[in-house]
mmCIF file of C-alpha atoms and ligand atoms in Angstrom:
data_model
loop_
_atom_site.group_PDB
_atom_site.id
_atom_site.type_symbol
_atom_site.label_atom_id
_atom_site.label_comp_id
_atom_site.label_asym_id
_atom_site.label_seq_id
_atom_site.Cartn_x
_atom_site.Cartn_y
_atom_site.Cartn_z
ATOM 1 C CA UNK Z 122 69.129 5.482 48.300
ATOM 2 C CA UNK Z 123 70.048 5.766 51.991
ATOM 3 C CA UNK Z 124 69.633 9.190 53.377
ATOM 4 C CA UNK Z 125 72.776 11.173 54.561
ATOM 5 C CA UNK Z 126 72.861 12.269 58.226
ATOM 6 C CA UNK Z 127 72.036 15.783 57.076
ATOM 7 C CA UNK Z 128 68.967 14.682 55.062
ATOM 8 C CA UNK Z 129 67.868 12.389 57.795
ATOM 9 C CA UNK Z 130 68.171 15.199 60.384
ATOM 10 C CA UNK Z 131 65.834 17.398 58.334
ATOM 11 C CA UNK Z 132 63.279 14.584 57.689
ATOM 12 C CA UNK Z 133 63.101 13.766 61.425
ATOM 13 C CA UNK Z 134 62.444 17.398 62.095
ATOM 14 C CA UNK Z 135 59.874 17.907 59.282
ATOM 15 C CA UNK Z 136 57.959 14.898 60.585
ATOM 16 C CA UNK Z 137 57.087 16.662 63.942
ATOM 17 C CA UNK Z 138 57.392 20.478 63.708
ATOM 18 C CA UNK Z 139 54.129 22.375 63.294
ATOM 19 C CA UNK Z 140 53.247 26.008 62.812
ATOM 20 C CA UNK Z 141 53.351 27.637 66.202
ATOM 21 C CA UNK Z 142 56.017 25.490 67.751
ATOM 22 C CA UNK Z 143 59.025 26.662 69.667
ATOM 23 C CA UNK Z 144 62.205 25.173 68.460
ATOM 24 C CA UNK Z 145 65.976 25.649 69.094
ATOM 25 C CA UNK Z 146 69.032 25.792 66.795
ATOM 26 C CA UNK Z 147 71.932 25.110 69.193
ATOM 27 C CA UNK Z 148 74.669 25.803 66.585
ATOM 28 C CA UNK Z 149 73.543 28.492 64.068
ATOM 29 C CA UNK Z 150 76.738 28.520 62.008
ATOM 30 C CA UNK Z 151 75.915 29.541 58.459
ATOM 31 C CA UNK Z 152 72.186 29.438 59.141
ATOM 32 C CA UNK Z 153 71.137 26.517 56.912
ATOM 33 C CA UNK Z 154 69.244 24.751 59.761
ATOM 34 C CA UNK Z 155 67.994 28.033 61.241
ATOM 35 C CA UNK Z 156 66.254 28.878 57.890
ATOM 36 C CA UNK Z 157 64.907 25.375 57.532
ATOM 37 C CA UNK Z 158 63.425 25.646 61.018
ATOM 38 C CA UNK Z 159 62.015 29.183 60.440
ATOM 39 C CA UNK Z 160 60.070 27.832 57.444
ATOM 40 C CA UNK Z 161 58.585 25.004 59.528
ATOM 41 C CA UNK Z 162 57.498 26.869 62.534
ATOM 42 C CA UNK Z 163 55.414 29.354 60.430
ATOM 43 C CA UNK Z 164 54.481 32.837 61.366
ATOM 44 C CA UNK Z 165 53.174 31.986 64.818
ATOM 45 C CA UNK Z 166 56.256 29.893 65.881
ATOM 46 C CA UNK Z 167 59.651 30.711 67.039
ATOM 47 C CA UNK Z 168 63.212 29.553 66.541
ATOM 48 C CA UNK Z 169 65.836 30.361 69.228
ATOM 49 C CA UNK Z 170 69.276 30.153 67.783
ATOM 50 C CA UNK Z 171 72.791 30.363 69.381
ATOM 51 C CA UNK Z 172 76.266 30.769 68.185
ATOM 52 C CA UNK Z 173 79.413 32.013 69.887
ATOM 53 C CA UNK Z 174 80.713 33.524 66.593
ATOM 54 C CA UNK Z 175 79.568 36.883 65.537
ATOM 55 C CA UNK Z 176 80.250 36.049 61.903
ATOM 56 C CA UNK Z 177 77.704 33.175 62.162
ATOM 57 C CA UNK Z 178 74.988 35.515 63.640
ATOM 58 C CA UNK Z 179 75.643 38.139 61.065
ATOM 59 C CA UNK Z 180 75.544 35.748 58.070
ATOM 60 C CA UNK Z 181 72.432 34.123 59.286
ATOM 61 C CA UNK Z 182 70.619 37.422 60.040
ATOM 62 C CA UNK Z 183 71.283 38.341 56.416
ATOM 63 C CA UNK Z 184 69.957 35.146 55.120
ATOM 64 C CA UNK Z 185 66.751 35.437 57.218
ATOM 65 C CA UNK Z 186 66.264 39.031 56.061
ATOM 66 C CA UNK Z 187 66.511 38.053 52.504
ATOM 67 C CA UNK Z 188 63.895 35.365 52.983
ATOM 68 C CA UNK Z 189 61.729 37.635 55.137
ATOM 69 C CA UNK Z 190 61.988 35.065 57.973
ATOM 70 C CA UNK Z 191 63.771 37.205 60.646
ATOM 71 C CA UNK Z 192 60.737 37.841 62.692
ATOM 72 C CA UNK Z 193 60.448 34.104 63.383
ATOM 73 C CA UNK Z 194 63.877 33.828 64.844
ATOM 74 C CA UNK Z 195 65.714 35.076 68.094
ATOM 75 C CA UNK Z 196 69.348 34.833 67.387
ATOM 76 C CA UNK Z 197 71.836 34.958 70.386
ATOM 77 C CA UNK Z 198 75.509 35.726 70.092
ATOM 78 C CA UNK Z 199 76.279 33.368 73.034
ATOM 79 C CA UNK Z 200 76.716 29.784 73.862
ATOM 80 C CA UNK Z 201 73.761 27.340 73.815
ATOM 81 C CA UNK Z 202 74.589 26.598 77.504
ATOM 82 C CA UNK Z 203 72.690 29.784 78.182
ATOM 83 C CA UNK Z 204 69.438 28.230 77.057
ATOM 84 C CA UNK Z 205 68.138 27.337 80.367
ATOM 85 C CA UNK Z 206 68.318 30.889 81.565
ATOM 86 C CA UNK Z 207 66.081 31.915 78.703
ATOM 87 C CA UNK Z 208 63.283 29.501 79.156
ATOM 88 C CA UNK Z 209 60.570 29.847 81.765
ATOM 89 C CA UNK Z 210 59.374 26.635 83.459
ATOM 90 C CA UNK Z 211 56.310 26.735 81.283
ATOM 91 C CA UNK Z 212 58.115 26.988 77.902
ATOM 92 C CA UNK Z 213 57.858 23.778 75.875
ATOM 93 C CA UNK Z 214 60.279 23.019 73.154
ATOM 94 C CA UNK Z 215 59.102 20.784 70.241
ATOM 95 C CA UNK Z 216 62.509 20.245 68.689
ATOM 96 C CA UNK Z 217 66.182 21.187 68.634
ATOM 97 C CA UNK Z 218 69.140 20.661 66.368
ATOM 98 C CA UNK Z 219 72.854 20.696 67.152
ATOM 99 C CA UNK Z 220 75.565 20.352 64.540
ATOM 100 C CA UNK Z 221 78.698 19.742 66.619
ATOM 101 C CA UNK Z 222 82.144 20.589 65.453
ATOM 102 C CA UNK Z 223 83.547 23.776 63.733
ATOM 103 C CA UNK Z 224 82.138 26.137 61.172
ATOM 104 C CA UNK Z 225 83.301 25.081 57.715
ATOM 105 C CA UNK Z 226 85.552 27.641 56.061
ATOM 106 C CA UNK Z 227 86.010 29.385 59.329
ATOM 107 C CA UNK Z 228 88.231 29.301 62.444
ATOM 108 C CA UNK Z 229 88.681 25.548 63.086
ATOM 109 C CA UNK Z 230 89.749 26.223 66.675
ATOM 110 C CA UNK Z 231 86.278 27.458 67.580
ATOM 111 C CA UNK Z 232 84.530 24.146 68.225
ATOM 112 C CA UNK Z 233 81.619 22.938 70.320
ATOM 113 C CA UNK Z 234 82.798 21.292 73.579
ATOM 114 C CA UNK Z 235 81.223 18.409 75.687
ATOM 115 C CA UNK Z 236 80.661 20.219 78.812
ATOM 116 C CA UNK Z 237 78.599 22.992 77.280
ATOM 117 C CA UNK Z 238 76.934 20.647 74.779
ATOM 118 C CA UNK Z 239 75.689 18.534 77.609
ATOM 119 C CA UNK Z 240 74.584 21.589 79.670
ATOM 120 C CA UNK Z 241 72.260 22.549 76.723
ATOM 121 C CA UNK Z 242 71.080 18.903 76.082
ATOM 122 C CA UNK Z 243 70.090 18.584 79.841
ATOM 123 C CA UNK Z 244 68.248 21.857 79.672
ATOM 124 C CA UNK Z 245 66.349 20.779 76.624
ATOM 125 C CA UNK Z 246 65.408 17.388 77.852
ATOM 126 C CA UNK Z 247 63.362 19.001 80.703
ATOM 127 C CA UNK Z 248 61.634 21.331 78.285
ATOM 128 C CA UNK Z 249 60.963 18.921 75.498
ATOM 129 C CA UNK Z 250 57.229 18.159 74.656
ATOM 130 C CA UNK Z 251 55.984 14.674 74.401
ATOM 131 C CA UNK Z 252 56.878 13.417 70.970
ATOM 132 C CA UNK Z 253 59.439 16.276 70.703
ATOM 133 C CA UNK Z 254 62.870 15.497 69.267
ATOM 134 C CA UNK Z 255 66.432 16.579 69.745
ATOM 135 C CA UNK Z 256 68.772 15.983 66.754
ATOM 136 C CA UNK Z 257 72.519 16.020 67.300
ATOM 137 C CA UNK Z 258 74.803 15.554 64.272
ATOM 138 C CA UNK Z 259 78.286 14.760 65.654
ATOM 139 C CA UNK Z 260 81.227 15.606 63.492
ATOM 140 C CA UNK Z 261 84.394 14.441 65.161
ATOM 141 C CA UNK Z 262 87.220 14.273 62.642
ATOM 142 C CA UNK Z 263 88.830 17.533 64.110
ATOM 143 C CA UNK Z 264 91.128 18.055 67.143
ATOM 144 C CA UNK Z 265 88.966 17.765 70.242
ATOM 145 C CA UNK Z 266 86.127 16.088 68.237
ATOM 146 C CA UNK Z 267 86.652 12.487 69.665
ATOM 147 C CA UNK Z 268 86.360 13.486 73.238
ATOM 148 C CA UNK Z 269 83.137 15.358 72.658
ATOM 149 C CA UNK Z 270 81.859 12.425 70.574
ATOM 150 C CA UNK Z 271 82.594 9.960 73.428
ATOM 151 C CA UNK Z 272 81.038 12.354 76.133
ATOM 152 C CA UNK Z 273 77.805 12.825 74.034
ATOM 153 C CA UNK Z 274 77.439 9.204 73.167
ATOM 154 C CA UNK Z 275 77.966 8.212 76.871
ATOM 155 C CA UNK Z 276 75.430 10.747 78.017
ATOM 156 C CA UNK Z 277 72.642 9.911 75.507
ATOM 157 C CA UNK Z 278 73.080 6.091 75.859
ATOM 158 C CA UNK Z 279 72.090 6.596 79.485
ATOM 159 C CA UNK Z 280 68.964 8.606 79.056
ATOM 160 C CA UNK Z 281 66.166 6.710 80.703
ATOM 161 C CA UNK Z 282 64.383 4.371 78.264
ATOM 162 C CA UNK Z 283 61.062 4.788 80.202
ATOM 163 C CA UNK Z 284 60.772 8.457 79.024
ATOM 164 C CA UNK Z 285 62.850 8.754 75.826
ATOM 165 C CA UNK Z 286 63.794 6.982 72.678
ATOM 166 C CA UNK Z 287 67.379 7.381 71.573
ATOM 167 C CA UNK Z 288 68.522 6.570 68.030
ATOM 168 C CA UNK Z 289 71.961 6.388 66.409
ATOM 169 C CA UNK Z 290 72.330 6.530 62.649
ATOM 170 C CA UNK Z 291 75.728 6.460 60.894
ATOM 171 C CA UNK Z 292 77.320 4.960 57.695
ATOM 172 C CA UNK Z 293 79.809 2.549 59.217
ATOM 173 C CA UNK Z 294 81.844 1.706 56.059
ATOM 174 C CA UNK Z 295 82.792 5.311 55.214
ATOM 175 C CA UNK Z 296 86.255 6.768 55.570
ATOM 176 C CA UNK Z 297 87.132 9.991 57.257
ATOM 177 C CA UNK Z 298 84.955 9.840 60.435
ATOM 178 C CA UNK Z 299 81.389 9.805 58.839
ATOM 179 C CA UNK Z 300 79.067 12.042 61.054
ATOM 180 C CA UNK Z 301 76.751 10.342 63.699
ATOM 181 C CA UNK Z 302 73.242 11.422 63.780
ATOM 182 C CA UNK Z 303 71.609 11.018 67.316
ATOM 183 C CA UNK Z 304 67.844 11.548 67.631
ATOM 184 C CA UNK Z 305 66.310 11.802 71.058
ATOM 185 C CA UNK Z 306 62.437 11.571 71.195
ATOM 186 C CA UNK Z 307 60.475 12.107 74.283
ATOM 187 C CA UNK Z 308 57.857 9.446 74.602
ATOM 188 C CA UNK Z 309 54.137 10.395 74.613
ATOM 189 C CA UNK Z 310 52.396 10.268 77.948
ATOM 190 C CA UNK Z 311 50.626 6.998 78.647
ATOM 191 C CA UNK Z 312 46.929 7.258 79.328
ATOM 192 C CA UNK Z 313 45.476 5.349 82.224
ATOM 193 C CA UNK Z 314 43.344 2.387 81.009
HETATM 194 C C1 SAM K 148 79.225 22.597 62.534
HETATM 195 S S1 SAM K 148 78.961 24.322 62.760
HETATM 196 C C2 SAM K 148 77.158 24.556 62.708
HETATM 197 C C3 SAM K 148 76.682 24.501 61.219
HETATM 198 C C4 SAM K 148 75.330 25.081 61.052
HETATM 199 N N1 SAM K 148 74.303 24.261 61.681
HETATM 200 C C5 SAM K 148 75.011 25.471 59.626
HETATM 201 O O1 SAM K 148 73.770 25.143 59.263
HETATM 202 O O2 SAM K 148 75.789 26.096 59.011
HETATM 203 C C6 SAM K 148 79.104 24.457 64.552
HETATM 204 C C7 SAM K 148 78.981 25.870 65.181
HETATM 205 O O3 SAM K 148 78.820 25.795 66.524
HETATM 206 C C8 SAM K 148 79.277 27.053 66.962
HETATM 207 N N2 SAM K 148 79.531 26.957 68.466
HETATM 208 C C9 SAM K 148 80.727 26.437 69.141
HETATM 209 N N3 SAM K 148 80.477 26.413 70.456
HETATM 210 C C10 SAM K 148 79.218 26.905 70.676
HETATM 211 C C11 SAM K 148 78.435 26.952 71.818
HETATM 212 N N4 SAM K 148 78.855 26.769 73.036
HETATM 213 N N5 SAM K 148 77.082 27.474 71.721
HETATM 214 C C12 SAM K 148 76.625 27.758 70.484
HETATM 215 N N6 SAM K 148 77.319 27.592 69.262
HETATM 216 C C13 SAM K 148 78.669 27.120 69.405
HETATM 217 C C14 SAM K 148 80.479 27.299 66.152
HETATM 218 O O4 SAM K 148 80.778 28.743 66.244
HETATM 219 C C15 SAM K 148 79.964 26.796 64.761
HETATM 220 O O5 SAM K 148 79.404 28.027 64.053
#
């Protein structure tokens, strides 16, 4: 059976994340991706997580504590657009995930927005390791979602092919705005012959 966008996003991350890696959860929400990443990076790795909602940070902190994984995660109650200010030039990020949209069962007016999403993406591209991946799952059925979808798609379509692979994955015969998964992969450096 074909994988859902969510299952595919986790598989694309599992394929590359190794113990010791630095990874980013750009939209922590209820913490499902944060926990998933914390398991993959092992004791020596680190997850940096962002959410603008205190409720999301608190819920996720509790989940991580229950699983004894909190030491692997730095949670920030702020927008992912702050990422660049937290990384040094030497910091290399192996993977990142963004689930765009609003937090289910929460305030639907608190949504990700294209300008801040793109600020975070641009910062990540310059810190991504070769073979590193950024996964973006675009939910766009809500008010404001279409303009963010268009802005993100327009941006990722124009990422230089010489340095990055960019993939789009979506069920195109489903009703109700099926999510679009975007995977950006930094190409491995070519060795001189
Ligand atoms: C679709 S939900 C994320 C779901 C989450 N990945 C999970 O596993 O439950 C989107 C989240 O993005 C958050 N958000 C909105 N704007 C943000 C920003 N600028 N930076 C970080 N998070 C943001 C919302 O508060 C919401 O929790």
